[in-house]
Amino acid sequence: MMKIKVNIVTPDGPVSETEADMVIAVTETGELGILPGHIAMVAPLDIGALRLKNGNSTEHVAVNGGFLEVRPDVVTVLAQSAELASRIDLARAELAKRKAEVELQQTTNKLERQMAELNLRRAINRINVSGM
């Protein structure tokens, strides 16, 4: 079976360079499955799990926004932040979740509330991905 090259990059540098049979990403309009030979496209990413399927195994990556660039032979994920499931510090993610929940309850400022909601979604995403 053909493979597609996958590069995951953040402002801090590369997170992963690998190959996959299929890539499944959470975009702002829903999930998108990408196989080798997919048409070229760009899509904005939402906070969610990027899944890299290889045979019967699946590697998960917590992605927090950014863009997905697809070419027939390579998928490039340009994310604001991304963490492989195996590298997520669960205790730190749970602490971030609790902190965001407290901020969400205590703030009345609209902008601060939106930031707390984003922080909460990111923390929940990391927790969910670490358990996959």
PDB file of C-alpha atoms in Angstrom:
ATOM      1  CA  MET A   1       0.000   0.000   0.000  1.00  0.00           C
ATOM      2  CA  MET A   2       1.178   3.504  -0.779  1.00  0.00           C
ATOM      3  CA  LYS A   3       2.170   5.821   2.058  1.00  0.00           C
ATOM      4  CA  ILE A   4       1.850   9.557   2.456  1.00  0.00           C
ATOM      5  CA  LYS A   5       4.601  11.579   4.100  1.00  0.00           C
ATOM      6  CA  VAL A   6       3.466  13.573   7.162  1.00  0.00           C
ATOM      7  CA  ASN A   7       5.314  16.579   8.602  1.00  0.00           C
ATOM      8  CA  ILE A   8       4.028  18.230  11.782  1.00  0.00           C
ATOM      9  CA  VAL A   9       5.612  21.597  12.524  1.00  0.00           C
ATOM     10  CA  THR A  10       5.028  24.238  15.219  1.00  0.00           C
ATOM     11  CA  PRO A  11       6.657  27.626  15.808  1.00  0.00           C
ATOM     12  CA  ASP A  12       8.999  25.777  18.227  1.00  0.00           C
ATOM     13  CA  GLY A  13      10.171  23.429  15.470  1.00  0.00           C
ATOM     14  CA  PRO A  14       9.329  20.029  13.998  1.00  0.00           C
ATOM     15  CA  VAL A  15       7.212  17.665  16.125  1.00  0.00           C
ATOM     16  CA  SER A  16       7.142  14.645  13.830  1.00  0.00           C
ATOM     17  CA  GLU A  17       8.259  13.528  10.387  1.00  0.00           C
ATOM     18  CA  THR A  18       6.744  10.187   9.484  1.00  0.00           C
ATOM     19  CA  GLU A  19       4.680   8.274   6.934  1.00  0.00           C
ATOM     20  CA  ALA A  20       1.108   7.022   7.172  1.00  0.00           C
ATOM     21  CA  ASP A  21      -1.442   5.028   5.218  1.00  0.00           C
ATOM     22  CA  MET A  22      -4.088   7.626   6.112  1.00  0.00           C
ATOM     23  CA  VAL A  23      -4.262  10.934   7.970  1.00  0.00           C
ATOM     24  CA  ILE A  24      -7.431  12.060   9.719  1.00  0.00           C
ATOM     25  CA  ALA A  25      -7.561  15.679  10.854  1.00  0.00           C
ATOM     26  CA  VAL A  26     -10.134  17.817  12.654  1.00  0.00           C
ATOM     27  CA  THR A  27     -10.715  20.931  10.545  1.00  0.00           C
ATOM     28  CA  GLU A  28     -12.974  23.876  11.295  1.00  0.00           C
ATOM     29  CA  THR A  29     -15.632  22.289   9.066  1.00  0.00           C
ATOM     30  CA  GLY A  30     -15.339  18.719  10.375  1.00  0.00           C
ATOM     31  CA  GLU A  31     -13.097  15.679  10.055  1.00  0.00           C
ATOM     32  CA  LEU A  32     -11.075  15.176   6.913  1.00  0.00           C
ATOM     33  CA  GLY A  33      -9.505  11.885   5.806  1.00  0.00           C
ATOM     34  CA  ILE A  34      -6.472  12.022   3.544  1.00  0.00           C
ATOM     35  CA  LEU A  35      -5.042   9.131   1.546  1.00  0.00           C
ATOM     36  CA  PRO A  36      -1.968   9.092  -0.717  1.00  0.00           C
ATOM     37  CA  GLY A  37      -2.757  10.842  -3.995  1.00  0.00           C
ATOM     38  CA  HIS A  38      -5.276  13.261  -2.406  1.00  0.00           C
ATOM     39  CA  ILE A  39      -5.854  16.488  -4.326  1.00  0.00           C
ATOM     40  CA  ALA A  40      -3.891  19.541  -3.219  1.00  0.00           C
ATOM     41  CA  MET A  41      -5.693  21.685  -0.660  1.00  0.00           C
ATOM     42  CA  VAL A  42      -5.320  23.818   2.456  1.00  0.00           C
ATOM     43  CA  ALA A  43      -7.679  23.668   5.437  1.00  0.00           C
ATOM     44  CA  PRO A  44      -7.772  25.481   8.793  1.00  0.00           C
ATOM     45  CA  LEU A  45      -7.392  23.084  11.730  1.00  0.00           C
ATOM     46  CA  ASP A  46      -9.527  23.079  14.843  1.00  0.00           C
ATOM     47  CA  ILE A  47      -8.444  21.921  18.284  1.00  0.00           C
ATOM     48  CA  GLY A  48      -8.528  18.130  18.078  1.00  0.00           C
ATOM     49  CA  ALA A  49      -6.712  14.839  17.588  1.00  0.00           C
ATOM     50  CA  LEU A  50      -4.724  14.241  14.430  1.00  0.00           C
ATOM     51  CA  ARG A  51      -4.734  10.510  13.675  1.00  0.00           C
ATOM     52  CA  LEU A  52      -1.990   8.839  11.675  1.00  0.00           C
ATOM     53  CA  LYS A  53      -3.097   5.355  10.603  1.00  0.00           C
ATOM     54  CA  ASN A  54      -0.592   2.673   9.673  1.00  0.00           C
ATOM     55  CA  GLY A  55      -2.082  -0.755   9.135  1.00  0.00           C
ATOM     56  CA  ASN A  56      -3.855  -1.732  12.354  1.00  0.00           C
ATOM     57  CA  SER A  57      -2.132   0.906  14.506  1.00  0.00           C
ATOM     58  CA  THR A  58      -2.961   4.569  14.955  1.00  0.00           C
ATOM     59  CA  GLU A  59      -0.708   7.303  16.321  1.00  0.00           C
ATOM     60  CA  HIS A  60      -2.480  10.285  17.896  1.00  0.00           C
ATOM     61  CA  VAL A  61      -1.272  13.870  18.046  1.00  0.00           C
ATOM     62  CA  ALA A  62      -2.952  16.667  20.031  1.00  0.00           C
ATOM     63  CA  VAL A  63      -3.165  19.628  17.643  1.00  0.00           C
ATOM     64  CA  ASN A  64      -4.282  23.076  18.748  1.00  0.00           C
ATOM     65  CA  GLY A  65      -5.261  24.981  15.633  1.00  0.00           C
ATOM     66  CA  GLY A  66      -3.191  25.929  12.629  1.00  0.00           C
ATOM     67  CA  PHE A  67      -3.358  24.788   9.019  1.00  0.00           C
ATOM     68  CA  LEU A  68      -3.231  21.544   7.090  1.00  0.00           C
ATOM     69  CA  GLU A  69      -1.552  21.622   3.680  1.00  0.00           C
ATOM     70  CA  VAL A  70      -2.192  18.590   1.505  1.00  0.00           C
ATOM     71  CA  ARG A  71      -0.311  17.614  -1.622  1.00  0.00           C
ATOM     72  CA  PRO A  72      -0.646  14.227  -3.353  1.00  0.00           C
ATOM     73  CA  ASP A  73       2.499  12.857  -1.666  1.00  0.00           C
ATOM     74  CA  VAL A  74       2.827  14.883   1.559  1.00  0.00           C
ATOM     75  CA  VAL A  75       0.682  16.342   4.339  1.00  0.00           C
ATOM     76  CA  THR A  76       2.129  19.270   6.263  1.00  0.00           C
ATOM     77  CA  VAL A  77       0.538  20.310   9.538  1.00  0.00           C
ATOM     78  CA  LEU A  78       1.446  23.852  10.562  1.00  0.00           C
ATOM     79  CA  ALA A  79       0.092  23.950  14.106  1.00  0.00           C
ATOM     80  CA  GLN A  80       0.177  26.560  16.838  1.00  0.00           C
ATOM     81  CA  SER A  81       1.105  23.667  19.130  1.00  0.00           C
ATOM     82  CA  ALA A  82       1.169  19.894  18.760  1.00  0.00           C
ATOM     83  CA  GLU A  83       2.115  17.008  21.042  1.00  0.00           C
ATOM     84  CA  LEU A  84       2.441  13.302  20.353  1.00  0.00           C
ATOM     85  CA  ALA A  85       0.143  11.318  22.667  1.00  0.00           C
ATOM     86  CA  SER A  86       3.153   9.520  24.130  1.00  0.00           C
ATOM     87  CA  ARG A  87       4.735  12.815  25.203  1.00  0.00           C
ATOM     88  CA  ILE A  88       1.746  14.469  26.872  1.00  0.00           C
ATOM     89  CA  ASP A  89       2.216  15.160  30.578  1.00  0.00           C
ATOM     90  CA  LEU A  90      -1.219  14.149  31.840  1.00  0.00           C
ATOM     91  CA  ALA A  91      -0.796  15.753  35.276  1.00  0.00           C
ATOM     92  CA  ARG A  92       0.146  19.065  33.648  1.00  0.00           C
ATOM     93  CA  ALA A  93      -2.824  18.855  31.266  1.00  0.00           C
ATOM     94  CA  GLU A  94      -5.237  18.171  34.136  1.00  0.00           C
ATOM     95  CA  LEU A  95      -3.793  21.106  36.091  1.00  0.00           C
ATOM     96  CA  ALA A  96      -4.278  23.354  33.047  1.00  0.00           C
ATOM     97  CA  LYS A  97      -7.878  22.145  32.781  1.00  0.00           C
ATOM     98  CA  ARG A  98      -8.633  22.954  36.427  1.00  0.00           C
ATOM     99  CA  LYS A  99      -6.982  26.367  36.099  1.00  0.00           C
ATOM    100  CA  ALA A 100      -9.005  27.177  32.954  1.00  0.00           C
ATOM    101  CA  GLU A 101     -12.248  26.078  34.665  1.00  0.00           C
ATOM    102  CA  VAL A 102     -11.553  28.398  37.602  1.00  0.00           C
ATOM    103  CA  GLU A 103     -10.713  31.292  35.255  1.00  0.00           C
ATOM    104  CA  LEU A 104     -13.897  30.622  33.304  1.00  0.00           C
ATOM    105  CA  GLN A 105     -16.025  30.823  36.466  1.00  0.00           C
ATOM    106  CA  GLN A 106     -14.323  33.920  37.853  1.00  0.00           C
ATOM    107  CA  THR A 107     -13.980  36.174  34.820  1.00  0.00           C
ATOM    108  CA  THR A 108     -16.582  38.596  33.550  1.00  0.00           C
ATOM    109  CA  ASN A 109     -14.408  40.126  30.834  1.00  0.00           C
ATOM    110  CA  LYS A 110     -15.481  38.808  27.402  1.00  0.00           C
ATOM    111  CA  LEU A 111     -11.943  38.495  26.002  1.00  0.00           C
ATOM    112  CA  GLU A 112     -10.616  36.794  29.142  1.00  0.00           C
ATOM    113  CA  ARG A 113     -13.595  34.428  29.028  1.00  0.00           C
ATOM    114  CA  GLN A 114     -12.833  33.483  25.409  1.00  0.00           C
ATOM    115  CA  MET A 115      -9.178  32.868  26.294  1.00  0.00           C
ATOM    116  CA  ALA A 116     -10.203  30.668  29.242  1.00  0.00           C
ATOM    117  CA  GLU A 117     -12.574  28.706  26.978  1.00  0.00           C
ATOM    118  CA  LEU A 118      -9.740  28.129  24.468  1.00  0.00           C
ATOM    119  CA  ASN A 119      -7.371  27.076  27.245  1.00  0.00           C
ATOM    120  CA  LEU A 120     -10.004  24.656  28.532  1.00  0.00           C
ATOM    121  CA  ARG A 121     -10.555  23.145  25.066  1.00  0.00           C
ATOM    122  CA  ARG A 122      -6.783  22.730  24.592  1.00  0.00           C
ATOM    123  CA  ALA A 123      -6.372  21.045  27.974  1.00  0.00           C
ATOM    124  CA  ILE A 124      -9.303  18.695  27.349  1.00  0.00           C
ATOM    125  CA  ASN A 125      -7.866  17.836  23.924  1.00  0.00           C
ATOM    126  CA  ARG A 126      -4.498  16.955  25.478  1.00  0.00           C
ATOM    127  CA  ILE A 127      -6.196  14.824  28.146  1.00  0.00           C
ATOM    128  CA  ASN A 128      -8.306  13.002  25.561  1.00  0.00           C
ATOM    129  CA  VAL A 129      -5.376  12.384  23.209  1.00  0.00           C
ATOM    130  CA  SER A 130      -3.134  11.123  26.024  1.00  0.00           C
ATOM    131  CA  GLY A 131      -5.708   8.424  26.729  1.00  0.00           C
ATOM    132  CA  MET A 132      -5.949   7.210  23.128  1.00  0.00           C
TER     133      MET A 132
END
